[in-house]
Structures are given as C-alpha cells and as structure tokens.
Amino acid sequence: MKTQTWTIFVILGLVWGCNPYFTQMALPYLSPIELVWWRILCGMVPLLIIAIISKAMSWQHLRYAHHFFIMSLLATSLYYILYAYGTKLMPSGIAGVLSASIPLFTFISSMIFLRQESVSRAAMLGMAWASAGIVFIAEPWKAEGGINILGVAAILSGSLLIGLSFVYARKYLAPLKIKPIALSAYQMVFAFLSLLFTTPTANLGNVFQSTHATIALILGLGVMGTGIAYLAYYYLIETMGAVLASTSTYLPPVVALVIGYMFAGETINLMQSIGILILLIGVACIQFGDTVWRKWRPKSACHSAASCNK
C-alpha cells in the first residue's frame, strides 16, 4: 500500500483526535448550536467544491430531499450539537474517547432495525465489554469529582444518532447509488439550512474575540476536522477498503487524550484508564471479532483433527 495512503490515514486520526480540543477552545465564546453553525458552514464549503467539480451532484437527486434532510439531522446538526454540549461539560480527552462508542450504537441499531443480520457471539461480547467500559469511564457511583453524567449522556445520545444514521443510510440511501461525496454535501447543505432558521445570530461573531478560538473553530474544527476529514475518509475507503479504513477511528481517542493532557492539563484516573481500554477492546470485538473468529476457527479445528489422528 502506498505511503501516501498511510500518511493520510495517520493525518485523519490526528485531525479527528484534535476536534474535542478545538471544540473546547471555541465554546467559551459560543453556545453549542452557534459553534455547530460555524462548523457546518466551514465544513460544507470544501465538500461542495469537490462535489461540484467532480460532477457528483445532480438536480435529479432533489427527489430524495426528504432522505437528505433526515440524514442531516441524525448525522450532522443534532449529532454535532449534542457532541458540543457534552464536550463542554467534561475533559476533551474523555469526550474524544466516548465518541469511540459509535460502533457500539451502530451495532445495536442494526440489530434492532436490520433484523435480517445475524448477531455473532463476538459482537455480543463486544457490546458487553464496550458498555462496561462506558460505565467505568463515567463512574456514575461518584457523587462528586466524577465525569458529568449529563455530558456523558449527550455524547452517547449523539453516538446513538450516528448509529441510527448508518442504518437509515443503508436502508434508504445505499440503493440510490449516489456517490458518497454528493451524499455528504447534500447532508451538510440541509443541515446548514435548518440551522439558518433555528440559530440565534446575534452572538455568532463572538468567536472573533479570540484569534486562537477563531483558528481552532474555522480551520481546525470546520475546514479540517469536518470538510477535509470527510474527503480523506472517502479516499481511504476507496484505497484501503471500508474495513481497514474504519480502523482510523481507533487513533482519535488516543490523540484526544494526549492533546488534552499536553495542552489542557487534563488527567484521567486509573478507573477511567481501565474503562477506556475496555471500551476500545469492546468496539474492536464488535467490528472485527467475527472476522477474526472465522479465520481462526478452521485452523483450530484442523489442528485438533490432526492431533486426534496422531
């Protein structure tokens, strides 16, 4: 595989991992919905440019506008608002780790709404592990000094919406055979249009009071962390395949923790560290456990048979 592909793989993980920190830098000046207004606007521009240049968009696609609108709510506007609200209430590193729960909720949503899919033992085990990891991270038994439960609930709710969006996209958008770059552009446009009518505009300019917050929001979270990140992820899917490309989601939680420690002075305790490890193991079981089991099981069976024949 080309060095360029792996370079983009690492850069994408780094960019996504910085998003929680960029979010916290801008939140002192904006409300969560105002932050999301800027994030979607700045992320939408590069996606639209590439989608138009590549001629992936078509006026005929507007017949599916209702699907684009629903996806814009599930996977963009509502998800980003919940994510920003949750990040405001907890350390950025923990917020980045909790966002790794998306595969867990995708699995649960698929299990409920796509009943034709069988549920493997590895996936069930992964769901149990990931759920336990979230509990260890949140430490709900702590009355004081623990992670803000409302923040945890907000980020997990956002992850649930993303999980539902994957199921919705598979059921209603995949059969349309519209290019992913076009789907993302439509999603961003509809999300921004909905925010135009719901976001108070009086304080949108407050972010410009801080140069660092402006750069973090406009360039970091918007252009790079949303627009360019989408393009990079689609490139990885085309060059590496969907399964291998999905492993890029394991780097951001680690990056988020490192960034939070280095630049925000954040710390995590032993219980949360254990929870982070358990969560990532659980997510890995959900995504890859069944594949690994199928590859390992025949070898084990053959080995046992050979042993019996000796």
Short mmCIF file of C-alpha atoms in Angstrom, two decimals:
data_model
loop_
_atom_site.label_atom_id
_atom_site.label_comp_id
_atom_site.label_asym_id
_atom_site.label_seq_id
_atom_site.Cartn_x
_atom_site.Cartn_y
_atom_site.Cartn_z
CA MET A 1 0.00 0.00 0.00
CA LYS A 2 1.26 3.48 -0.90
CA THR A 3 2.99 5.61 1.71
CA GLN A 4 0.61 8.42 0.76
CA THR A 5 -2.38 6.34 1.85
CA TRP A 6 -0.91 5.56 5.27
CA THR A 7 0.11 9.20 5.68
CA ILE A 8 -3.48 10.30 5.09
CA PHE A 9 -4.61 7.54 7.47
CA VAL A 10 -2.46 8.95 10.28
CA ILE A 11 -3.30 12.59 9.50
CA LEU A 12 -7.02 11.79 9.58
CA GLY A 13 -6.66 10.18 13.00
CA LEU A 14 -4.74 13.21 14.26
CA VAL A 15 -7.28 15.68 12.89
CA TRP A 16 -10.26 13.82 14.34
CA GLY A 17 -8.44 13.47 17.64
CA CYS A 18 -7.96 17.24 17.85
CA ASN A 19 -11.67 18.00 17.32
CA PRO A 20 -12.65 17.80 21.03
CA TYR A 21 -9.89 20.25 21.97
CA PHE A 22 -10.82 22.63 19.14
CA THR A 23 -14.43 22.43 20.32
CA GLN A 24 -13.49 23.40 23.87
CA MET A 25 -11.39 26.31 22.64
CA ALA A 26 -14.41 27.87 20.90
CA LEU A 27 -17.11 27.08 23.48
CA PRO A 28 -16.25 29.97 25.87
CA TYR A 29 -17.35 32.35 23.11
CA LEU A 30 -20.26 30.46 21.54
CA SER A 31 -23.15 28.26 22.57
CA PRO A 32 -23.12 24.67 21.23
CA ILE A 33 -25.62 25.48 18.47
CA GLU A 34 -23.68 28.60 17.43
CA LEU A 35 -20.47 26.57 17.30
CA VAL A 36 -22.17 23.97 15.13
CA TRP A 37 -23.44 26.72 12.78
CA TRP A 38 -19.84 27.72 12.08
CA ARG A 39 -18.59 24.12 11.96
CA ILE A 40 -21.12 23.05 9.34
CA LEU A 41 -20.63 26.20 7.24
CA CYS A 42 -16.85 25.77 7.13
CA GLY A 43 -17.05 22.02 6.58
CA MET A 44 -19.66 22.37 3.86
CA VAL A 45 -17.58 24.61 1.60
CA PRO A 46 -14.77 22.17 0.64
CA LEU A 47 -17.26 19.31 0.28
CA LEU A 48 -19.45 21.35 -2.06
CA ILE A 49 -16.48 22.46 -4.14
CA ILE A 50 -15.21 18.91 -4.67
CA ALA A 51 -18.72 17.53 -5.26
CA ILE A 52 -19.42 20.17 -7.91
CA ILE A 53 -16.03 19.83 -9.61
CA SER A 54 -16.37 16.03 -9.74
CA LYS A 55 -19.92 16.39 -11.11
CA ALA A 56 -21.22 14.05 -8.41
CA MET A 57 -24.30 16.19 -7.72
CA SER A 58 -27.42 16.29 -9.86
CA TRP A 59 -30.69 18.21 -9.75
CA GLN A 60 -32.45 14.87 -10.11
CA HIS A 61 -31.21 13.94 -6.65
CA LEU A 62 -33.58 16.51 -5.12
CA ARG A 63 -36.38 13.96 -5.38
CA TYR A 64 -34.68 12.34 -2.38
CA ALA A 65 -34.52 15.58 -0.39
CA HIS A 66 -36.53 14.08 2.47
CA HIS A 67 -33.84 11.43 2.96
CA PHE A 68 -31.08 14.04 2.88
CA PHE A 69 -32.94 16.11 5.47
CA ILE A 70 -33.34 13.19 7.87
CA MET A 71 -29.67 12.29 7.48
CA SER A 72 -28.70 15.92 8.10
CA LEU A 73 -30.48 15.77 11.46
CA LEU A 74 -29.20 12.37 12.56
CA ALA A 75 -25.59 12.54 11.37
CA THR A 76 -24.85 16.26 11.30
CA SER A 77 -26.76 19.02 13.08
CA LEU A 78 -28.24 17.18 16.08
CA TYR A 79 -25.17 14.97 16.47
CA TYR A 80 -22.77 17.93 16.39
CA ILE A 81 -24.91 19.91 18.87
CA LEU A 82 -25.03 17.02 21.35
CA TYR A 83 -21.31 16.43 20.90
CA ALA A 84 -20.51 20.10 21.54
CA TYR A 85 -22.78 20.21 24.58
CA GLY A 86 -21.22 17.06 26.03
CA THR A 87 -17.68 18.28 25.36
CA LYS A 88 -18.48 21.50 27.21
CA LEU A 89 -19.21 19.52 30.38
CA MET A 90 -16.18 17.23 30.54
CA PRO A 91 -12.47 16.99 29.69
CA SER A 92 -11.87 16.99 25.94
CA GLY A 93 -9.89 13.74 26.14
CA ILE A 94 -12.77 11.84 27.75
CA ALA A 95 -15.17 13.33 25.20
CA GLY A 96 -12.94 12.04 22.43
CA VAL A 97 -12.86 8.56 23.96
CA LEU A 98 -16.64 8.40 24.43
CA SER A 99 -17.14 9.27 20.77
CA ALA A 100 -15.49 5.92 20.02
CA SER A 101 -18.74 4.33 21.18
CA ILE A 102 -20.31 4.99 17.75
CA PRO A 103 -19.68 1.38 16.51
CA LEU A 104 -21.47 0.10 19.64
CA PHE A 105 -24.63 2.07 18.84
CA THR A 106 -24.36 1.24 15.16
CA PHE A 107 -24.34 -2.44 16.12
CA ILE A 108 -27.33 -2.03 18.46
CA SER A 109 -29.29 -0.07 15.84
CA SER A 110 -28.52 -2.66 13.17
CA MET A 111 -29.53 -5.48 15.49
CA ILE A 112 -32.91 -3.83 16.16
CA PHE A 113 -33.81 -2.41 12.75
CA LEU A 114 -31.96 -4.71 10.32
CA ARG A 115 -33.26 -7.97 11.68
CA GLN A 116 -32.01 -9.95 8.71
CA GLU A 117 -28.46 -9.61 10.05
CA SER A 118 -27.31 -12.37 12.40
CA VAL A 119 -25.64 -11.41 15.67
CA SER A 120 -22.37 -13.18 16.37
CA ARG A 121 -21.05 -14.14 19.78
CA ALA A 122 -18.06 -11.86 19.24
CA ALA A 123 -20.37 -8.90 18.62
CA MET A 124 -22.44 -9.65 21.71
CA LEU A 125 -19.27 -9.95 23.78
CA GLY A 126 -18.01 -6.67 22.32
CA MET A 127 -21.28 -4.94 23.19
CA ALA A 128 -20.98 -6.10 26.81
CA TRP A 129 -17.34 -5.00 27.03
CA ALA A 130 -17.98 -1.61 25.42
CA SER A 131 -20.94 -0.95 27.72
CA ALA A 132 -18.84 -1.84 30.76
CA GLY A 133 -16.08 0.48 29.53
CA ILE A 134 -18.51 3.39 29.30
CA VAL A 135 -19.65 2.77 32.89
CA PHE A 136 -16.04 2.72 34.12
CA ILE A 137 -15.31 5.99 32.30
CA ALA A 138 -18.45 7.76 33.56
CA GLU A 139 -18.09 6.49 37.16
CA PRO A 140 -21.78 7.13 37.97
CA TRP A 141 -21.23 5.95 41.55
CA LYS A 142 -19.20 9.10 42.30
CA ALA A 143 -21.33 11.87 43.77
CA GLU A 144 -18.52 14.40 43.40
CA GLY A 145 -15.39 14.53 41.30
CA GLY A 146 -16.67 12.17 38.62
CA ILE A 147 -17.42 12.84 34.97
CA ASN A 148 -20.52 14.97 34.37
CA ILE A 149 -23.33 12.49 33.67
CA LEU A 150 -25.24 14.97 31.51
CA GLY A 151 -22.15 15.35 29.35
CA VAL A 152 -21.78 11.59 29.03
CA ALA A 153 -25.47 11.27 28.16
CA ALA A 154 -25.17 13.97 25.49
CA ILE A 155 -22.21 12.36 23.73
CA LEU A 156 -23.73 8.88 23.94
CA SER A 157 -27.01 10.26 22.56
CA GLY A 158 -25.07 11.76 19.68
CA SER A 159 -23.36 8.43 19.08
CA LEU A 160 -26.79 6.77 19.05
CA LEU A 161 -27.97 9.21 16.37
CA ILE A 162 -24.93 8.37 14.26
CA GLY A 163 -25.66 4.67 14.71
CA LEU A 164 -29.24 5.22 13.57
CA SER A 165 -27.99 7.27 10.60
CA PHE A 166 -25.87 4.36 9.37
CA VAL A 167 -28.90 2.08 9.48
CA TYR A 168 -31.05 4.69 7.72
CA ALA A 169 -28.41 5.26 5.05
CA ARG A 170 -28.03 1.55 4.43
CA LYS A 171 -31.78 1.06 4.11
CA TYR A 172 -32.78 4.12 2.11
CA LEU A 173 -29.69 5.77 0.58
CA ALA A 174 -27.45 2.86 -0.41
CA PRO A 175 -29.95 1.61 -3.04
CA LEU A 176 -29.88 5.04 -4.72
CA LYS A 177 -26.23 4.58 -5.78
CA ILE A 178 -25.41 8.26 -5.20
CA LYS A 179 -21.70 8.96 -4.73
CA PRO A 180 -20.66 9.37 -1.07
CA ILE A 181 -19.15 12.81 -1.69
CA ALA A 182 -22.52 14.01 -3.05
CA LEU A 183 -24.44 12.49 -0.14
CA SER A 184 -22.16 14.26 2.33
CA ALA A 185 -22.54 17.57 0.50
CA TYR A 186 -26.34 17.29 0.48
CA GLN A 187 -26.25 16.34 4.16
CA MET A 188 -24.18 19.40 5.04
CA VAL A 189 -26.33 21.76 2.95
CA PHE A 190 -29.59 20.59 4.51
CA ALA A 191 -28.07 20.75 7.99
CA PHE A 192 -26.91 24.32 7.43
CA LEU A 193 -30.29 25.36 6.00
CA SER A 194 -32.05 24.01 9.08
CA LEU A 195 -29.64 25.88 11.37
CA LEU A 196 -30.21 29.13 9.46
CA PHE A 197 -33.77 29.15 10.82
CA THR A 198 -33.00 27.93 14.35
CA THR A 199 -29.70 29.54 15.38
CA PRO A 200 -29.65 32.98 17.05
CA THR A 201 -27.29 35.14 15.01
CA ALA A 202 -26.60 37.96 17.47
CA ASN A 203 -23.56 36.30 19.08
CA LEU A 204 -22.09 34.41 16.12
CA GLY A 205 -19.29 36.95 15.83
CA ASN A 206 -18.14 36.49 19.44
CA VAL A 207 -15.65 33.83 18.42
CA PHE A 208 -13.59 36.51 16.65
CA GLN A 209 -12.73 37.97 20.05
CA SER A 210 -10.01 35.32 20.27
CA THR A 211 -7.60 34.61 17.43
CA HIS A 212 -6.84 31.16 18.81
CA ALA A 213 -10.53 30.26 19.11
CA THR A 214 -11.19 31.54 15.58
CA ILE A 215 -8.41 29.43 14.08
CA ALA A 216 -9.47 26.39 16.12
CA LEU A 217 -13.10 26.67 15.01
CA ILE A 218 -12.84 27.85 11.40
CA LEU A 219 -9.73 26.00 10.23
CA GLY A 220 -9.35 23.23 12.81
CA LEU A 221 -12.88 22.04 13.53
CA GLY A 222 -14.65 23.29 10.40
CA VAL A 223 -12.43 23.09 7.32
CA MET A 224 -10.01 20.37 8.50
CA GLY A 225 -11.95 18.44 11.15
CA THR A 226 -15.18 18.26 9.15
CA GLY A 227 -14.80 19.07 5.44
CA ILE A 228 -11.30 17.76 4.66
CA ALA A 229 -11.76 14.86 7.10
CA TYR A 230 -14.80 13.65 5.14
CA LEU A 231 -12.82 13.76 1.90
CA ALA A 232 -9.86 11.95 3.47
CA TYR A 233 -12.08 9.21 4.87
CA TYR A 234 -13.70 8.58 1.49
CA TYR A 235 -10.23 8.42 -0.07
CA LEU A 236 -9.21 5.78 2.48
CA ILE A 237 -12.34 3.75 1.80
CA GLU A 238 -11.53 3.74 -1.92
CA THR A 239 -7.84 2.86 -1.48
CA MET A 240 -7.85 0.66 1.65
CA GLY A 241 -11.37 -0.74 1.73
CA ALA A 242 -14.13 0.05 4.23
CA VAL A 243 -12.99 -2.40 6.92
CA LEU A 244 -9.37 -1.26 7.07
CA ALA A 245 -10.35 2.39 6.72
CA SER A 246 -12.66 2.07 9.72
CA THR A 247 -9.64 1.33 11.92
CA SER A 248 -8.73 5.02 11.57
CA THR A 249 -11.34 5.64 14.27
CA TYR A 250 -9.09 3.99 16.88
CA LEU A 251 -6.43 6.70 16.69
CA PRO A 252 -8.59 9.76 17.58
CA PRO A 253 -9.37 8.68 21.20
CA VAL A 254 -5.65 8.29 21.91
CA VAL A 255 -4.86 11.61 20.23
CA ALA A 256 -7.66 13.33 22.16
CA LEU A 257 -6.24 12.08 25.46
CA VAL A 258 -2.70 13.19 24.57
CA ILE A 259 -3.86 16.62 23.36
CA GLY A 260 -5.96 17.11 26.47
CA TYR A 261 -3.03 16.19 28.71
CA MET A 262 -0.44 18.30 26.87
CA PHE A 263 -2.43 21.47 26.15
CA ALA A 264 -5.34 21.50 28.60
CA GLY A 265 -3.70 19.93 31.64
CA GLU A 266 -6.30 17.16 31.79
CA THR A 267 -5.74 13.97 33.75
CA ILE A 268 -7.55 10.63 33.99
CA ASN A 269 -7.65 8.25 36.93
CA LEU A 270 -6.97 4.52 36.99
CA MET A 271 -10.65 3.55 36.76
CA GLN A 272 -11.16 5.71 33.67
CA SER A 273 -7.98 4.31 32.08
CA ILE A 274 -9.32 0.79 32.55
CA GLY A 275 -12.66 1.88 31.13
CA ILE A 276 -11.01 3.37 28.04
CA LEU A 277 -9.13 0.13 27.38
CA ILE A 278 -12.27 -1.98 27.89
CA LEU A 279 -14.30 0.29 25.60
CA LEU A 280 -11.76 0.08 22.76
CA ILE A 281 -11.49 -3.71 23.13
CA GLY A 282 -15.27 -3.97 23.03
CA VAL A 283 -15.52 -1.82 19.91
CA ALA A 284 -12.80 -3.91 18.25
CA CYS A 285 -14.76 -7.09 19.05
CA ILE A 286 -17.89 -5.60 17.51
CA GLN A 287 -16.12 -4.52 14.32
CA PHE A 288 -13.62 -7.32 13.75
CA GLY A 289 -14.28 -10.13 16.24
CA ASP A 290 -16.42 -12.19 13.89
CA THR A 291 -13.90 -11.91 11.04
CA VAL A 292 -11.01 -12.94 13.28
CA TRP A 293 -13.04 -15.85 14.68
CA ARG A 294 -13.91 -17.17 11.21
CA LYS A 295 -10.25 -17.06 10.18
CA TRP A 296 -9.01 -18.65 13.40
CA ARG A 297 -11.64 -21.34 13.85
CA PRO A 298 -10.82 -23.52 10.80
CA LYS A 299 -7.14 -23.55 11.70
CA SER A 300 -8.00 -24.56 15.24
CA ALA A 301 -10.32 -27.29 14.01
CA CYS A 302 -7.72 -28.65 11.59
CA HIS A 303 -5.09 -28.58 14.27
CA SER A 304 -7.34 -30.51 16.63
CA ALA A 305 -8.21 -33.06 13.95
CA ALA A 306 -4.56 -33.57 13.09
CA SER A 307 -3.79 -34.05 16.74
CA CYS A 308 -6.51 -36.65 17.05
CA ASN A 309 -5.20 -38.59 14.06
CA LYS A 310 -1.73 -38.92 15.52
#
